[in-house]
Short mmCIF file of C-alpha atoms in Angstrom, two decimals:
data_model
loop_
_atom_site.label_atom_id
_atom_site.label_comp_id
_atom_site.label_asym_id
_atom_site.label_seq_id
_atom_site.Cartn_x
_atom_site.Cartn_y
_atom_site.Cartn_z
CA MET C 39 86.90 130.90 70.93
CA ALA C 40 84.74 131.11 74.07
CA LEU C 41 85.80 128.30 76.14
CA ILE C 42 88.76 126.90 75.20
CA ASN C 43 90.95 129.58 74.04
CA ASN C 44 89.20 131.64 76.96
CA PHE C 45 91.30 134.76 76.96
CA ILE C 46 91.13 134.83 80.76
CA LEU C 47 91.36 131.61 82.20
CA VAL C 48 94.32 130.22 79.27
CA ARG C 49 95.45 133.03 77.59
CA PHE C 50 96.01 135.54 80.45
CA LEU C 51 94.49 138.82 78.67
CA GLY C 52 92.30 141.21 80.51
CA LEU C 53 93.63 139.79 84.08
CA CYS C 54 93.23 143.18 85.62
CA PRO C 55 89.00 143.60 85.22
CA PHE C 56 88.91 140.07 86.26
CA PHE C 57 90.74 140.16 89.42
CA GLY C 58 89.32 144.03 89.84
CA VAL C 59 85.40 144.00 89.38
CA SER C 60 85.41 140.31 90.16
CA LYS C 61 83.59 140.91 93.68
CA LYS C 62 80.32 141.64 92.51
CA LEU C 63 78.20 139.46 90.29
CA SER C 64 76.16 143.20 89.33
CA ASN C 65 79.22 145.03 88.13
CA ALA C 66 80.76 141.92 86.51
CA LEU C 67 78.49 141.52 84.58
CA SER C 68 78.44 145.19 83.19
CA MET C 69 82.21 144.83 82.33
CA GLY C 70 81.17 141.96 80.72
CA VAL C 71 78.86 143.18 78.77
CA ALA C 72 80.79 146.62 77.74
CA VAL C 73 84.16 144.77 77.16
CA THR C 74 82.26 142.88 74.75
CA LEU C 75 80.83 145.58 72.90
CA VAL C 76 84.42 147.49 72.76
CA MET C 77 86.11 144.17 71.42
CA PHE C 78 83.06 143.89 68.37
CA ILE C 79 83.04 147.37 67.25
CA ALA C 80 87.66 147.93 68.09
CA THR C 81 88.06 144.27 65.85
CA VAL C 82 85.59 145.66 63.35
CA ALA C 83 87.50 149.00 63.09
CA THR C 84 91.18 148.01 63.40
CA TRP C 85 90.50 145.20 60.66
CA ILE C 86 89.19 148.07 58.29
CA ILE C 87 91.68 149.91 59.07
CA ASN C 88 94.66 147.05 58.69
CA ARG C 89 93.49 145.92 55.83
CA TYR C 90 92.99 149.53 53.87
CA ILE C 91 95.29 151.79 55.42
CA LEU C 92 98.56 149.86 56.79
CA MET C 93 98.79 147.24 54.05
CA PRO C 94 98.91 149.26 50.56
CA PHE C 95 100.94 151.91 52.36
CA GLU C 96 103.00 149.13 54.02
CA VAL C 97 103.07 150.17 57.83
CA GLU C 98 102.27 147.11 59.00
CA TYR C 99 104.92 147.68 61.61
CA MET C 100 102.93 151.05 63.38
CA ASP C 101 99.81 148.33 64.21
CA ILE C 102 100.30 148.76 67.58
CA VAL C 103 100.02 152.75 68.20
CA ILE C 104 97.51 153.07 65.93
CA TYR C 105 95.21 150.08 67.63
CA ILE C 106 96.06 151.80 70.69
CA LEU C 107 95.05 155.15 69.41
CA VAL C 108 91.69 153.57 67.65
CA ILE C 109 90.90 151.63 70.93
CA ALA C 110 91.20 154.51 73.14
CA SER C 111 89.08 157.21 70.95
CA LEU C 112 86.30 154.35 70.42
CA VAL C 113 85.98 153.70 73.77
CA GLN C 114 85.98 157.63 74.05
CA ILE C 115 82.83 157.45 71.04
CA VAL C 116 81.43 154.41 72.98
CA GLU C 117 81.39 156.66 75.91
CA MET C 118 79.24 159.87 74.72
CA ALA C 119 76.52 157.48 72.28
CA ILE C 120 76.07 155.42 76.18
CA LYS C 121 75.60 158.68 78.22
CA ARG C 122 73.03 160.61 75.54
CA THR C 123 71.34 157.20 74.91
CA ASN C 124 70.55 154.81 77.74
CA LEU C 125 71.53 156.74 81.10
CA THR C 126 70.81 154.00 83.29
CA LEU C 127 73.30 151.54 81.50
CA TYR C 128 76.30 154.76 81.23
CA ASN C 129 75.86 154.79 85.23
CA ALA C 130 75.75 151.57 85.38
CA LEU C 131 79.61 151.03 83.53
CA GLY C 132 80.68 153.80 85.62
CA ILE C 133 83.99 153.64 85.90
CA TYR C 134 84.76 150.26 84.03
CA LEU C 135 83.68 151.87 80.22
CA PRO C 136 87.59 154.67 80.24
CA LEU C 137 89.09 151.78 81.90
CA ILE C 138 88.56 149.03 78.86
CA THR C 139 91.07 150.99 76.79
CA THR C 140 94.04 149.75 78.94
CA ASN C 141 92.42 146.50 79.13
CA CYS C 142 94.76 143.40 77.26
CA ALA C 143 91.63 141.57 75.82
CA VAL C 144 90.99 144.24 73.97
CA LEU C 145 94.77 145.32 71.97
CA GLY C 146 94.83 141.46 72.40
CA ILE C 147 92.29 140.21 69.99
CA THR C 148 93.30 142.91 67.70
CA LEU C 149 97.03 141.49 67.15
CA ILE C 150 95.08 138.11 67.56
CA ASN C 151 93.29 138.91 64.25
CA ALA C 152 96.36 140.91 62.51
CA THR C 153 98.65 138.24 63.21
CA GLU C 154 95.99 135.27 62.35
CA ALA C 155 95.52 137.56 58.89
CA TYR C 156 92.01 136.44 60.05
CA SER C 157 89.31 137.11 57.41
CA LEU C 158 86.85 139.75 58.87
CA LEU C 159 83.63 137.53 59.26
CA GLU C 160 86.61 135.60 61.52
CA SER C 161 88.14 138.11 63.29
CA ILE C 162 84.43 139.33 63.94
CA ALA C 163 83.25 135.67 65.28
CA CYS C 164 86.43 135.35 67.08
CA SER C 165 86.14 138.83 68.40
CA LEU C 166 82.47 137.87 70.12
CA GLY C 167 83.84 134.72 70.93
CA GLY C 168 86.92 136.17 73.00
CA GLY C 169 83.54 138.72 74.25
CA ILE C 170 81.53 136.07 75.33
CA GLY C 171 84.16 133.79 77.09
CA PHE C 172 85.37 136.25 78.96
CA THR C 173 81.83 137.40 80.42
CA LEU C 174 81.50 133.88 81.11
CA VAL C 175 84.23 133.24 83.11
CA LEU C 176 83.72 136.89 85.03
CA ILE C 177 80.18 135.95 85.52
CA MET C 178 81.07 133.10 87.14
CA MET C 179 83.61 134.09 89.11
CA SER C 180 81.77 136.45 91.19
CA GLY C 181 79.03 134.77 91.63
CA ILE C 182 82.50 131.73 93.32
CA ARG C 183 83.67 135.71 94.88
CA GLU C 184 80.52 136.83 96.88
CA LYS C 185 80.04 133.02 98.34
CA LEU C 186 84.07 133.25 99.18
CA GLU C 187 83.93 136.03 101.75
CA LEU C 188 81.94 134.14 103.43
CA ALA C 189 83.96 131.38 104.00
CA ASP C 190 86.69 130.51 107.08
CA SER C 191 89.95 130.78 105.00
CA PRO C 192 93.28 131.55 106.67
CA ARG C 193 94.27 134.78 107.14
CA SER C 194 97.01 134.61 104.50
CA MET C 195 94.76 133.18 101.80
CA LYS C 196 92.10 136.10 102.19
CA GLY C 197 91.32 137.76 99.17
CA LEU C 198 93.65 137.69 96.00
CA PRO C 199 95.64 134.29 96.67
CA VAL C 200 92.85 132.35 97.34
CA ALA C 201 90.82 134.01 93.89
CA LEU C 202 93.75 132.40 92.01
CA LEU C 203 93.46 129.52 93.42
CA THR C 204 90.09 129.67 92.20
CA ALA C 205 91.08 130.83 89.06
CA MET C 206 93.38 127.75 88.78
CA LEU C 207 89.81 125.49 89.66
CA LEU C 208 88.32 127.41 86.71
CA GLY C 209 91.29 126.83 84.32
CA LEU C 210 91.82 123.13 84.95
CA THR C 211 87.91 122.64 83.90
CA PHE C 212 88.21 125.10 80.80
CA LEU C 213 91.11 123.14 79.60
CA GLY C 214 89.18 119.82 79.41
CA PHE C 215 86.61 121.77 77.32
CA GLY C 216 89.88 120.96 74.94
CA GLY C 217 89.30 117.59 74.84
CA MET C 218 85.60 117.96 73.32
CA ILE C 219 86.40 118.35 69.53
CA MET I 1397 113.58 131.21 81.57
CA ASP I 1398 114.93 132.47 78.20
CA ASN I 1399 110.42 134.13 77.97
CA ALA I 1400 110.55 135.78 81.19
CA LEU I 1401 114.18 137.25 80.85
CA GLY I 1402 113.41 138.13 77.51
CA MET I 1403 110.13 139.97 78.76
CA SER I 1404 111.69 141.87 81.60
CA VAL I 1405 114.21 143.16 79.12
CA GLY I 1406 111.65 144.45 77.22
CA VAL I 1407 109.46 145.94 80.14
CA THR I 1408 112.47 147.69 81.56
CA PHE I 1409 113.59 149.27 78.84
CA VAL I 1410 109.62 150.64 77.82
CA LEU I 1411 109.78 151.51 81.48
CA LEU I 1412 112.84 153.26 81.66
CA GLY I 1413 111.85 155.00 78.28
CA SER I 1414 108.62 156.18 78.84
CA ASN I 1415 109.22 157.66 82.32
CA ILE I 1416 112.41 159.32 81.40
CA ILE I 1417 110.12 160.89 78.11
CA ILE I 1418 107.26 161.51 80.70
CA SER I 1419 108.78 163.43 83.29
CA ALA I 1420 111.23 165.43 81.07
CA ILE I 1421 108.22 166.80 79.21
CA ARG I 1422 105.98 166.49 81.95
CA LYS I 1423 105.72 170.52 82.47
CA ILE I 1424 104.17 170.65 78.69
CA ILE I 1425 101.86 168.02 78.48
CA PRO I 1426 98.58 169.73 78.53
CA ASN I 1427 96.46 167.97 81.68
CA ILE I 1428 93.28 166.70 79.80
CA VAL I 1429 94.81 164.61 77.48
CA ARG I 1430 97.93 163.33 79.38
CA ILE I 1431 96.48 159.78 79.21
CA PRO I 1432 96.32 159.73 75.96
CA ILE I 1433 99.28 161.58 75.37
CA PHE I 1434 101.48 159.13 77.51
CA ILE I 1435 99.49 155.76 75.62
CA VAL I 1436 101.06 157.46 72.56
CA ILE I 1437 104.72 157.29 73.91
CA ILE I 1438 104.53 153.58 75.12
CA ALA I 1439 103.30 152.53 72.18
CA THR I 1440 106.08 154.09 70.61
CA PHE I 1441 108.79 152.37 73.50
CA VAL I 1442 107.01 149.28 72.63
CA THR I 1443 107.01 148.53 68.83
CA VAL I 1444 111.27 149.66 69.54
CA VAL I 1445 110.74 147.17 70.96
CA ASN I 1446 108.86 144.87 69.03
CA LEU I 1447 111.55 145.75 65.74
CA VAL I 1448 114.48 144.91 67.84
CA PHE I 1449 113.48 141.67 69.38
CA HIS I 1450 112.30 141.10 65.59
CA ALA I 1451 115.44 141.52 64.07
CA TYR I 1452 118.22 139.99 66.46
CA VAL I 1453 116.42 137.79 68.98
CA PRO I 1454 113.39 136.34 66.53
CA ALA I 1455 112.98 132.86 68.09
CA LEU I 1456 112.48 134.84 71.59
CA TYR I 1457 109.94 137.04 69.02
CA GLU I 1458 108.54 134.47 68.31
CA SER I 1459 107.68 132.94 71.44
CA LEU I 1460 106.97 135.30 73.31
CA GLY I 1461 104.28 136.59 70.41
CA ILE I 1462 101.53 139.18 70.52
CA TYR I 1463 102.28 139.09 74.37
CA LEU I 1464 105.34 141.50 73.28
CA PRO I 1465 102.99 143.95 71.69
CA LEU I 1466 100.85 143.84 74.82
CA ILE I 1467 103.10 145.34 77.18
CA VAL I 1468 101.93 148.59 75.86
CA VAL I 1469 98.46 148.14 78.12
CA ASN I 1470 100.47 146.80 80.90
CA CYS I 1471 99.43 148.46 83.89
CA ILE I 1472 103.26 148.95 85.68
CA ILE I 1473 103.85 151.03 82.98
CA LEU I 1474 100.78 153.56 82.38
CA GLY I 1475 100.57 153.25 86.50
CA ARG I 1476 104.06 154.40 86.57
CA ALA I 1477 103.97 157.30 84.15
CA GLU I 1478 100.58 158.51 85.71
CA ALA I 1479 101.55 158.46 89.24
CA PHE I 1480 105.18 158.53 89.86
CA ALA I 1481 106.97 159.93 86.04
CA SER I 1482 104.53 162.78 85.56
CA LYS I 1483 105.10 164.38 88.99
CA ASN I 1484 109.20 163.72 89.27
CA PRO I 1485 111.90 165.35 87.86
CA LEU I 1486 114.18 163.60 85.64
CA LEU I 1487 117.01 160.93 88.23
CA HIS I 1488 114.45 160.29 90.75
CA SER I 1489 112.16 158.93 87.14
CA ILE I 1490 114.59 156.81 86.72
CA ALA I 1491 115.86 155.35 89.71
CA ASP I 1492 111.79 154.46 89.88
CA ALA I 1493 111.98 152.91 86.37
CA LEU I 1494 114.61 150.56 87.60
CA GLY I 1495 113.49 150.37 90.68
CA ILE I 1496 110.19 148.31 89.91
CA SER I 1497 111.94 147.08 86.63
CA ILE I 1498 114.60 145.27 89.15
CA GLY I 1499 111.16 143.91 91.10
CA PHE I 1500 109.11 143.00 87.99
CA MET I 1501 112.44 140.71 86.39
CA LEU I 1502 112.34 138.82 90.19
CA ALA I 1503 108.99 138.43 90.53
CA LEU I 1504 108.99 137.02 86.65
CA LEU I 1505 111.80 135.04 87.22
CA ILE I 1506 110.42 133.21 90.15
CA ILE I 1507 107.52 131.66 88.93
CA ALA I 1508 109.35 131.10 85.93
CA PHE I 1509 111.66 129.04 87.75
CA LEU I 1510 109.43 127.42 89.09
CA ARG I 1511 107.43 126.87 86.82
CA GLU I 1512 109.69 125.39 83.95
CA THR I 1513 111.82 123.11 87.02
CA LEU I 1514 107.83 121.41 88.28
CA GLY I 1515 106.64 120.89 85.08
CA THR I 1516 109.34 119.41 82.94
CA GLY I 1517 111.69 118.75 85.73
CA SER I 1518 114.72 120.35 83.78
CA LEU I 1519 115.65 124.11 84.01
CA SER I 1520 117.06 125.39 80.53
CA LEU I 1521 119.15 129.32 80.07
CA PHE I 1522 119.71 130.33 76.40
CA GLY I 1523 119.69 127.32 74.72
CA VAL I 1524 122.07 125.49 77.34
CA ASP I 1525 120.61 122.52 79.81
CA LEU I 1526 121.32 123.67 83.95
CA PHE I 1527 120.33 120.54 85.61
CA THR I 1528 117.69 117.99 85.09
CA LEU I 1529 116.29 117.14 88.72
CA PRO I 1530 116.55 113.14 89.32
CA ILE I 1531 112.52 112.05 89.39
CA LEU I 1532 110.89 115.16 88.03
CA GLY I 1533 112.46 114.90 85.43
CA GLU I 1534 110.70 111.26 84.43
CA HIS I 1535 107.85 112.59 85.39
CA PRO I 1536 106.66 115.87 85.45
CA ILE I 1537 103.79 117.89 86.77
CA ALA I 1538 103.05 118.98 84.11
CA VAL I 1539 99.88 120.60 85.49
CA PHE I 1540 103.24 123.62 86.19
CA ILE I 1541 103.14 124.26 82.26
CA LEU I 1542 99.72 124.53 81.62
CA PRO I 1543 97.68 128.16 82.56
CA PRO I 1544 96.60 126.85 85.78
CA GLY I 1545 99.17 126.24 86.86
CA ALA I 1546 100.61 129.53 87.20
CA PHE I 1547 98.11 130.87 89.00
CA LEU I 1548 98.14 127.95 91.47
CA LEU I 1549 102.10 129.42 92.04
CA MET I 1550 100.70 132.90 92.32
CA GLY I 1551 98.74 132.25 94.83
CA LEU I 1552 100.87 130.02 96.96
CA LEU I 1553 103.47 132.82 96.56
CA LEU I 1554 101.46 135.49 97.04
CA ALA I 1555 100.11 133.78 100.18
CA LEU I 1556 103.60 132.99 101.03
CA PHE I 1557 104.63 136.14 101.12
CA ARG I 1558 102.24 137.62 103.35
CA ARG I 1559 102.44 134.84 105.52
CA LEU I 1560 106.31 135.59 105.76
CA GLY I 1561 105.10 139.85 105.48
CA VAL I 1562 106.95 140.64 102.92
CA ILE I 1563 104.26 141.85 100.89
CA LYS I 1564 101.40 143.96 103.64
CA GLY I 1565 97.99 144.84 102.96
CA ASP I 1566 95.25 143.46 101.33
#
């Protein structure tokens, strides 16, 4: 999940933070950790809700509305919890924490778990793998982009286009992992 | 191409619906909880699209997979709700939704067209084969169908449009 089915490079999930936050290495790390944390908690919460509320009442078609509400409120709670317990971490995460609500990777993982009908353990493994893969790629990308800022690229390629091409090269390398298993 | 068209239709419907509702009730939404309200409205419309696609175009529903429900977290829709529909009257919001959707559809179609043509050497629409290129048909550039091909095309197109002056700024 972390390498072969990488969320960003292979499934196109979480592209907004990938291009938005990957300009500085320190921000990328905070964002990656925050997303992984929320993905893990959201996976556990939505799995329980799916199994014990949606399925018994046969209202699985409501999953999108329920999941997004659960994720939004979870993000709020996590934000408050971090603010009370660890102010340094809270300041480091800053604006990125509330933005996770609209991160496709988080809603994506809950929907994948639901459609693949994973067990709780499988879902957790899937979410952690996805989160670690997300963090890994975010860190790699930001490291490369910090160097790219100094490179002498053509004017029309500067910024986003060259970042997209970098993502292509990273994606090609990650495709190589598919052959390893 | 089919996927791109299906996706555009889905996004257009959701954007139009959510813009209409949000614009209509913009005066009674309390400012402090506006984002959750927007998201619930959007999620409702996405559920509708999801169910309709599942019932009437199951093949398309299958191939769009989790990307169809993920319209909920499409930044365009929440972005337009927050930046435009929550501040402007109904008719303007409808026009805004249509304009944005057409732009989105154009971008999606350009990329889908190039990816399918280059990646498979042929183009088909709704199951009908439109054309097959002479050399590419036998030796397609398969990387364009793979995920990295999408990044490559987006990067090159963005650079090209910037060069031509269609897109300005960073």
